[in-house]
Amino acid sequence: MRTILLGAPCAGKGTIAKLLVDEYNIIQISTGDILRKAITDKTKIGKKADEYIKRGDIDPDPIIMDIMEDRLQEKDYESGFVLDGFPRTIEQAESLDKILTRHQFNLDAVVNLEVPDKILISRLTSRRTCSNPDCQAIYNILHQQPKKEGICDRCQNPLIQRDDETEEAIRHRLKTYQEKTAPLIDYYKKEIFFVSSPALESDTVFDTITHFVNNTRH
Ligand code: AMP
């Protein structure tokens, strides 16, 4: 099972990815998680990425493609993968096409998660993330609170508001999404494996994806 999740920041890509990982026993590749880990580890890539992320900009394509090539060396994707937050530009999608051809991989689904801007902004400003880079559990101070305020239920580390989740960075991220990432919908729309789904409830999206994959697979 090989899937790409498209959608604006906070559309729910990470949440859906985790449901698909459990259902299909596949791996999740999140370029955002890889970059945050690089920032915590203070690697060369992490230092560059930090500035882009804080501003709410996306990282340059060559950095992202290096990360992806590197990640795919791990060869733990035999039973499949879900790409979360990648590709984010037409150039990345074209590079990914080449990688897929090289590996003789077909895609089962490219899923576009549709969420209105008003809801995205509310979700983004109320989101809190576990500060432990190996956990990164996500909470919401409005309707998915941790048991103890400000502390992760899973690993007991403090919850933080990410640098790219300040109101200014969020507005910039949404603008960047419209300019650079939304054109991917047209890029994939003509493909048989493209599906677009309203994404207000993660269970509904999950059902749409599994139904779609089970009915289009041979
Ligand atoms: P995410 O966790 O997917 O929302 O990613 C957090 C941030 O990492 C984004 O706002 C971008 O700055 C950067 N990032 C993640 N994935 C990519 C990508 N595929 N291309 C460029 N920048 C990315």
Coordinates of N, CA and C and ligand atoms in Angstrom, one line a residue, residues 31-32 35-36 52-53 57-59 64 84-88 92 162 164 173, ligand 1:
T31 N 8.3 14.3 6.2 CA 9.5 15.2 6.1 C 9.5 16.2 7.2
G32 N 8.3 16.6 7.7 CA 8.3 17.6 8.8 C 8.9 17.0 10.0
L35 N 12.7 16.7 9.6 CA 13.3 18.1 9.8 C 13.4 18.5 11.2
R36 N 12.3 18.2 12.0 CA 12.3 18.6 13.4 C 13.3 17.8 14.2
Y52 N 13.7 28.3 8.0 CA 12.5 28.3 7.1 C 11.3 27.9 7.9
I53 N 11.4 27.0 8.8 CA 10.2 26.5 9.5 C 9.7 27.6 10.4
D57 N 7.9 29.3 6.2 CA 8.3 29.0 4.8 C 8.5 27.5 4.6
I58 N 8.5 27.0 3.4 CA 8.9 25.6 3.2 C 10.3 25.6 2.8
D59 N 10.9 24.4 3.0 CA 12.4 24.3 2.8 C 12.6 24.1 1.3
I64 N 15.0 18.9 0.6 CA 14.0 17.9 0.9 C 14.3 16.6 0.1
D84 N 3.6 11.8 4.2 CA 2.9 12.8 5.0 C 3.7 14.1 4.9
G85 N 3.2 15.1 4.1 CA 3.9 16.4 4.0 C 4.9 16.4 2.9
F86 N 4.9 15.4 2.1 CA 5.7 15.3 0.9 C 5.0 14.6 -0.2
P87 N 5.0 15.0 -1.4 CA 5.6 16.2 -2.0 C 4.8 17.5 -1.6
R88 N 5.5 18.6 -1.6 CA 4.9 19.9 -1.3 C 5.0 20.9 -2.4
Q92 N 9.0 18.8 -6.4 CA 9.2 17.6 -5.5 C 8.4 16.4 -6.1
R162 N 4.5 24.7 18.6 CA 5.6 24.7 17.7 C 5.9 26.2 17.2
D164 N 6.4 27.2 14.4 CA 5.6 27.5 13.1 C 4.1 27.5 13.4
R173 N 2.1 30.3 6.4 CA 2.1 28.9 5.9 C 0.9 28.6 5.0
Ligands
AMP1 P1 4.8 19.5 8.7 O1 5.1 18.8 10.0 O2 4.6 18.6 7.5 O3 3.7 20.6 8.8 O4 6.1 20.3 8.3 C1 6.6 21.4 9.1 C2 7.5 22.3 8.3 O5 8.6 21.6 7.7 C3 6.8 22.9 7.1 O6 6.1 24.1 7.4 C4 8.0 23.2 6.2 O7 8.7 24.4 6.6 C5 8.9 22.0 6.4 N1 8.6 20.9 5.5 C6 8.1 19.7 5.8 N2 8.0 19.0 4.7 C7 8.4 19.7 3.6 C8 8.5 19.5 2.2 N3 8.1 18.4 1.7 N4 9.0 20.5 1.5 C9 9.4 21.7 2.0 N5 9.3 22.0 3.4 C10 8.8 21.0 4.2

